[in-house]
PDB file of C-alpha atoms in Angstrom:
ATOM      1  CA  MET A 244     -65.430 -33.249 -17.724  1.00 48.00           C
ATOM      2  CA  MET A 245     -63.957 -31.573 -14.784  1.00 52.00           C
ATOM      3  CA  SER A 246     -61.080 -34.013 -14.600  1.00 55.00           C
ATOM      4  CA  ILE A 247     -60.234 -33.493 -18.267  1.00 56.00           C
ATOM      5  CA  SER A 248     -59.934 -29.725 -17.909  1.00 65.00           C
ATOM      6  CA  THR A 249     -57.795 -30.101 -14.744  1.00 65.00           C
ATOM      7  CA  SER A 250     -55.575 -32.564 -16.556  1.00 65.00           C
ATOM      8  CA  HIS A 251     -55.328 -30.128 -19.438  1.00 63.00           C
ATOM      9  CA  LYS A 252     -54.225 -27.331 -17.083  1.00 66.00           C
ATOM     10  CA  ILE A 253     -51.591 -29.554 -15.468  1.00 66.00           C
ATOM     11  CA  ARG A 254     -50.173 -30.433 -18.881  1.00 66.00           C
ATOM     12  CA  ALA A 255     -50.110 -26.777 -19.880  1.00 62.00           C
ATOM     13  CA  LEU A 256     -48.313 -25.782 -16.647  1.00 60.00           C
ATOM     14  CA  SER A 257     -45.868 -28.674 -16.995  1.00 66.00           C
ATOM     15  CA  GLY A 258     -45.089 -27.673 -20.557  1.00 63.00           C
ATOM     16  CA  ALA A 259     -44.588 -24.046 -19.542  1.00 66.00           C
ATOM     17  CA  SER A 260     -42.330 -24.970 -16.624  1.00 69.00           C
ATOM     18  CA  LEU A 261     -40.259 -27.279 -18.848  1.00 63.00           C
ATOM     19  CA  GLY A 262     -39.917 -24.431 -21.341  1.00 67.00           C
ATOM     20  CA  VAL A 263     -38.691 -22.023 -18.651  1.00 68.00           C
ATOM     21  CA  LEU A 264     -36.290 -24.665 -17.284  1.00 63.00           C
ATOM     22  CA  GLY A 265     -34.938 -25.304 -20.778  1.00 65.00           C
ATOM     23  CA  ALA A 266     -34.412 -21.581 -21.344  1.00 64.00           C
ATOM     24  CA  LEU A 267     -32.512 -21.308 -18.063  1.00 62.00           C
ATOM     25  CA  LEU A 268     -30.305 -24.276 -18.919  1.00 63.00           C
ATOM     26  CA  LEU A 269     -29.496 -22.837 -22.332  1.00 63.00           C
ATOM     27  CA  ALA A 270     -28.682 -19.423 -20.868  1.00 57.00           C
ATOM     28  CA  ALA A 271     -26.344 -20.823 -18.173  1.00 52.00           C
ATOM     29  CA  PRO A 272     -23.516 -21.956 -20.500  1.00 51.00           C
ATOM     30  CA  ALA A 273     -23.440 -18.527 -22.174  1.00 52.00           C
ATOM     31  CA  ALA A 274     -22.802 -16.810 -18.830  1.00 55.00           C
ATOM     32  CA  ALA A 275     -20.200 -19.385 -17.787  1.00 65.00           C
ATOM     33  CA  GLN A 276     -17.994 -18.826 -20.820  1.00 77.00           C
ATOM     34  CA  PRO A 277     -14.732 -17.054 -19.919  1.00 82.00           C
ATOM     35  CA  VAL A 278     -14.291 -13.478 -21.036  1.00 85.00           C
ATOM     36  CA  GLN A 279     -10.983 -12.690 -22.720  1.00 89.00           C
ATOM     37  CA  LEU A 280      -9.603  -9.312 -21.597  1.00 91.00           C
ATOM     38  CA  GLY A 281      -6.982  -7.309 -23.386  1.00 92.00           C
ATOM     39  CA  PRO A 282      -3.413  -7.049 -22.031  1.00 94.00           C
ATOM     40  CA  VAL A 283      -2.688  -4.709 -19.116  1.00 92.00           C
ATOM     41  CA  SER A 284       0.496  -2.655 -19.090  1.00 92.00           C
ATOM     42  CA  VAL A 285       1.883  -1.340 -15.780  1.00 90.00           C
ATOM     43  CA  GLN A 286       4.686   1.209 -15.772  1.00 88.00           C
ATOM     44  CA  ASP A 287       6.551   2.551 -12.766  1.00 82.00           C
ATOM     45  CA  GLN A 288       8.571   5.655 -12.224  1.00 79.00           C
ATOM     46  CA  THR A 289      10.301   7.116  -9.214  1.00 74.00           C
ATOM     47  CA  ASN A 290      10.037  10.717  -8.161  1.00 73.00           C
ATOM     48  CA  GLY A 291      13.566  10.878  -6.719  1.00 70.00           C
ATOM     49  CA  TYR A 292      12.451  11.681  -3.181  1.00 72.00           C
ATOM     50  CA  GLN A 293      13.259   8.320  -1.590  1.00 71.00           C
ATOM     51  CA  ALA A 294      16.923   7.529  -1.037  1.00 69.00           C
ATOM     52  CA  GLU A 295      18.089   3.954  -1.463  1.00 64.00           C
ATOM     53  CA  SER A 296      21.302   4.413   0.484  1.00 61.00           C
ATOM     54  CA  ALA A 297      22.697   6.806   3.010  1.00 61.00           C
ATOM     55  CA  ASP A 298      26.291   7.286   4.112  1.00 62.00           C
ATOM     56  CA  PRO A 299      28.709   5.483   1.745  1.00 60.00           C
ATOM     57  CA  ARG A 300      30.599   4.204   4.797  1.00 62.00           C
ATOM     58  CA  ARG A 301      27.595   2.077   5.749  1.00 63.00           C
ATOM     59  CA  THR A 302      27.373  -1.223   3.939  1.00 65.00           C
ATOM     60  CA  ALA A 303      23.927  -2.265   5.185  1.00 68.00           C
ATOM     61  CA  PRO A 304      20.847  -1.163   3.282  1.00 70.00           C
ATOM     62  CA  LEU A 305      19.088   1.853   4.739  1.00 67.00           C
ATOM     63  CA  ARG A 306      16.113  -0.197   5.929  1.00 70.00           C
ATOM     64  CA  ASP A 307      18.391  -2.505   7.964  1.00 72.00           C
ATOM     65  CA  THR A 308      20.009   0.359   9.906  1.00 69.00           C
ATOM     66  CA  PRO A 309      19.111   0.126  13.629  1.00 74.00           C
ATOM     67  CA  GLN A 310      18.611   3.889  13.832  1.00 76.00           C
ATOM     68  CA  THR A 311      16.117   6.352  12.478  1.00 78.00           C
ATOM     69  CA  VAL A 312      17.666   7.790   9.324  1.00 79.00           C
ATOM     70  CA  THR A 313      15.873  10.577   7.485  1.00 82.00           C
ATOM     71  CA  VAL A 314      17.371  11.313   4.078  1.00 83.00           C
ATOM     72  CA  ILE A 315      16.430  14.508   2.269  1.00 85.00           C
ATOM     73  CA  THR A 316      17.441  14.215  -1.376  1.00 85.00           C
ATOM     74  CA  GLY A 317      18.691  17.030  -3.571  1.00 85.00           C
ATOM     75  CA  LYS A 318      15.605  16.672  -5.766  1.00 87.00           C
ATOM     76  CA  LEU A 319      13.318  17.300  -2.782  1.00 87.00           C
ATOM     77  CA  ILE A 320      15.404  20.334  -1.788  1.00 86.00           C
ATOM     78  CA  ALA A 321      15.141  21.756  -5.318  1.00 87.00           C
ATOM     79  CA  ASP A 322      11.443  20.941  -5.784  1.00 89.00           C
ATOM     80  CA  GLN A 323      10.452  22.572  -2.485  1.00 87.00           C
ATOM     81  CA  ASN A 324      12.780  25.533  -3.151  1.00 88.00           C
ATOM     82  CA  LEU A 325      14.483  25.180   0.228  1.00 85.00           C
ATOM     83  CA  LEU A 326      17.143  27.876   0.337  1.00 83.00           C
ATOM     84  CA  ASN A 327      19.268  27.036   3.385  1.00 81.00           C
ATOM     85  CA  LEU A 328      19.956  24.292   5.917  1.00 80.00           C
ATOM     86  CA  ARG A 329      17.462  25.771   8.364  1.00 81.00           C
ATOM     87  CA  ASP A 330      14.680  25.592   5.744  1.00 84.00           C
ATOM     88  CA  VAL A 331      15.600  22.051   4.750  1.00 84.00           C
ATOM     89  CA  LEU A 332      15.642  20.640   8.264  1.00 83.00           C
ATOM     90  CA  THR A 333      12.724  22.524   9.799  1.00 83.00           C
ATOM     91  CA  ASN A 334      10.422  21.802   6.831  1.00 82.00           C
ATOM     92  CA  THR A 335      11.214  18.116   6.362  1.00 83.00           C
ATOM     93  CA  VAL A 336      12.403  16.597   9.663  1.00 83.00           C
ATOM     94  CA  PRO A 337      10.179  16.583  12.758  1.00 84.00           C
ATOM     95  CA  GLY A 338      11.724  17.447  16.127  1.00 83.00           C
ATOM     96  CA  ILE A 339      14.472  19.803  14.917  1.00 84.00           C
ATOM     97  CA  THR A 340      14.806  23.304  16.341  1.00 81.00           C
ATOM     98  CA  PHE A 341      17.322  25.957  15.344  1.00 77.00           C
ATOM     99  CA  THR A 342      18.700  28.505  17.775  1.00 74.00           C
ATOM    100  CA  ALA A 343      20.930  31.357  16.726  1.00 68.00           C
ATOM    101  CA  GLY A 344      23.152  32.986  19.322  1.00 62.00           C
ATOM    102  CA  GLU A 345      20.704  32.432  22.156  1.00 58.00           C
ATOM    103  CA  GLY A 346      21.641  31.873  25.776  1.00 60.00           C
ATOM    104  CA  GLY A 347      24.227  34.624  26.217  1.00 57.00           C
ATOM    105  CA  GLY A 348      26.812  33.376  23.814  1.00 58.00           C
ATOM    106  CA  GLY A 349      27.395  31.377  20.769  1.00 59.00           C
ATOM    107  CA  TYR A 350      27.015  32.209  17.179  1.00 62.00           C
ATOM    108  CA  GLY A 351      26.090  30.298  14.095  1.00 65.00           C
ATOM    109  CA  ASP A 352      23.585  27.476  13.918  1.00 67.00           C
ATOM    110  CA  GLY A 353      22.520  25.914  17.178  1.00 74.00           C
ATOM    111  CA  ILE A 354      20.692  22.711  16.248  1.00 79.00           C
ATOM    112  CA  THR A 355      18.513  20.860  18.742  1.00 80.00           C
ATOM    113  CA  LEU A 356      17.140  17.423  17.867  1.00 80.00           C
ATOM    114  CA  ARG A 357      14.301  16.243  20.113  1.00 79.00           C
ATOM    115  CA  GLY A 358      15.546  18.383  22.980  1.00 79.00           C
ATOM    116  CA  TYR A 359      19.236  17.412  22.740  1.00 79.00           C
ATOM    117  CA  THR A 360      21.898  19.625  21.254  1.00 77.00           C
ATOM    118  CA  ALA A 361      23.204  18.330  17.958  1.00 75.00           C
ATOM    119  CA  THR A 362      25.479  21.198  17.009  1.00 69.00           C
ATOM    120  CA  SER A 363      28.679  19.158  17.320  1.00 69.00           C
ATOM    121  CA  ASP A 364      27.182  16.063  15.687  1.00 72.00           C
ATOM    122  CA  ILE A 365      27.256  17.437  12.160  1.00 75.00           C
ATOM    123  CA  THR A 366      29.487  15.849   9.540  1.00 74.00           C
ATOM    124  CA  ILE A 367      30.105  16.828   5.948  1.00 73.00           C
ATOM    125  CA  ASP A 368      31.201  13.942   3.739  1.00 71.00           C
ATOM    126  CA  GLY A 369      32.023  11.917   6.851  1.00 72.00           C
ATOM    127  CA  VAL A 370      34.210  14.602   8.465  1.00 75.00           C
ATOM    128  CA  ARG A 371      32.965  16.189  11.701  1.00 75.00           C
ATOM    129  CA  ASP A 372      32.011  19.828  11.258  1.00 71.00           C
ATOM    130  CA  SER A 373      32.152  22.262  14.174  1.00 64.00           C
ATOM    131  CA  ALA A 374      29.021  24.063  12.917  1.00 57.00           C
ATOM    132  CA  GLN A 375      30.194  27.363  14.350  1.00 59.00           C
ATOM    133  CA  TYR A 376      29.123  29.371  11.365  1.00 58.00           C
ATOM    134  CA  THR A 377      25.890  29.921   9.540  1.00 58.00           C
ATOM    135  CA  ARG A 378      25.329  27.618   6.597  1.00 61.00           C
ATOM    136  CA  SER A 379      23.444  29.115   3.710  1.00 57.00           C
ATOM    137  CA  ASP A 380      22.948  27.636   0.265  1.00 67.00           C
ATOM    138  CA  PRO A 381      22.380  23.898  -0.213  1.00 70.00           C
ATOM    139  CA  PHE A 382      22.980  24.245  -3.976  1.00 73.00           C
ATOM    140  CA  ASN A 383      25.876  21.772  -3.989  1.00 76.00           C
ATOM    141  CA  ILE A 384      24.398  19.243  -1.550  1.00 77.00           C
ATOM    142  CA  GLN A 385      23.463  15.834  -2.930  1.00 80.00           C
ATOM    143  CA  GLN A 386      21.482  14.820   0.140  1.00 81.00           C
ATOM    144  CA  ILE A 387      21.111  15.576   3.833  1.00 81.00           C
ATOM    145  CA  GLU A 388      20.874  12.752   6.357  1.00 80.00           C
ATOM    146  CA  VAL A 389      19.516  13.073   9.875  1.00 81.00           C
ATOM    147  CA  VAL A 390      20.413  10.097  12.084  1.00 78.00           C
ATOM    148  CA  SER A 391      18.514   9.712  15.353  1.00 77.00           C
ATOM    149  CA  GLY A 392      19.071   7.011  17.921  1.00 71.00           C
ATOM    150  CA  ALA A 393      22.087   5.381  19.493  1.00 66.00           C
ATOM    151  CA  ASN A 394      25.463   6.692  18.383  1.00 59.00           C
TER     152      ASN A 394
END
């Protein structure tokens, strides 16, 4: 009698395990079915702070220029409410210092870029500017470019 009840238990366990295995096999294809997602729309906009080109005399793209060129756009000047050249350069370009009539002489803007005087290296629309006067309003400036590196 003992062997019959053991055999009965084995059959019951086998039947239960086959039932669990069958349930797992039936559930697997449902999880493997691909899920269809709705379309995704990506839109881009620029904020106007990054300049694509610098000096119109340069034909190479700005990223291919072998110098450090910092371009401050008119939109950035307006958005930050920068009122004069001193504000624009000291708030946006690292390494620039302004001096005004210091050192026993001189007048106007004395511009120092990383320790070197840059007063005579200013150009407006490609024409060298002596910078011997104080510049004030940047209201009619499209962009300001600061070029560092080899001349």
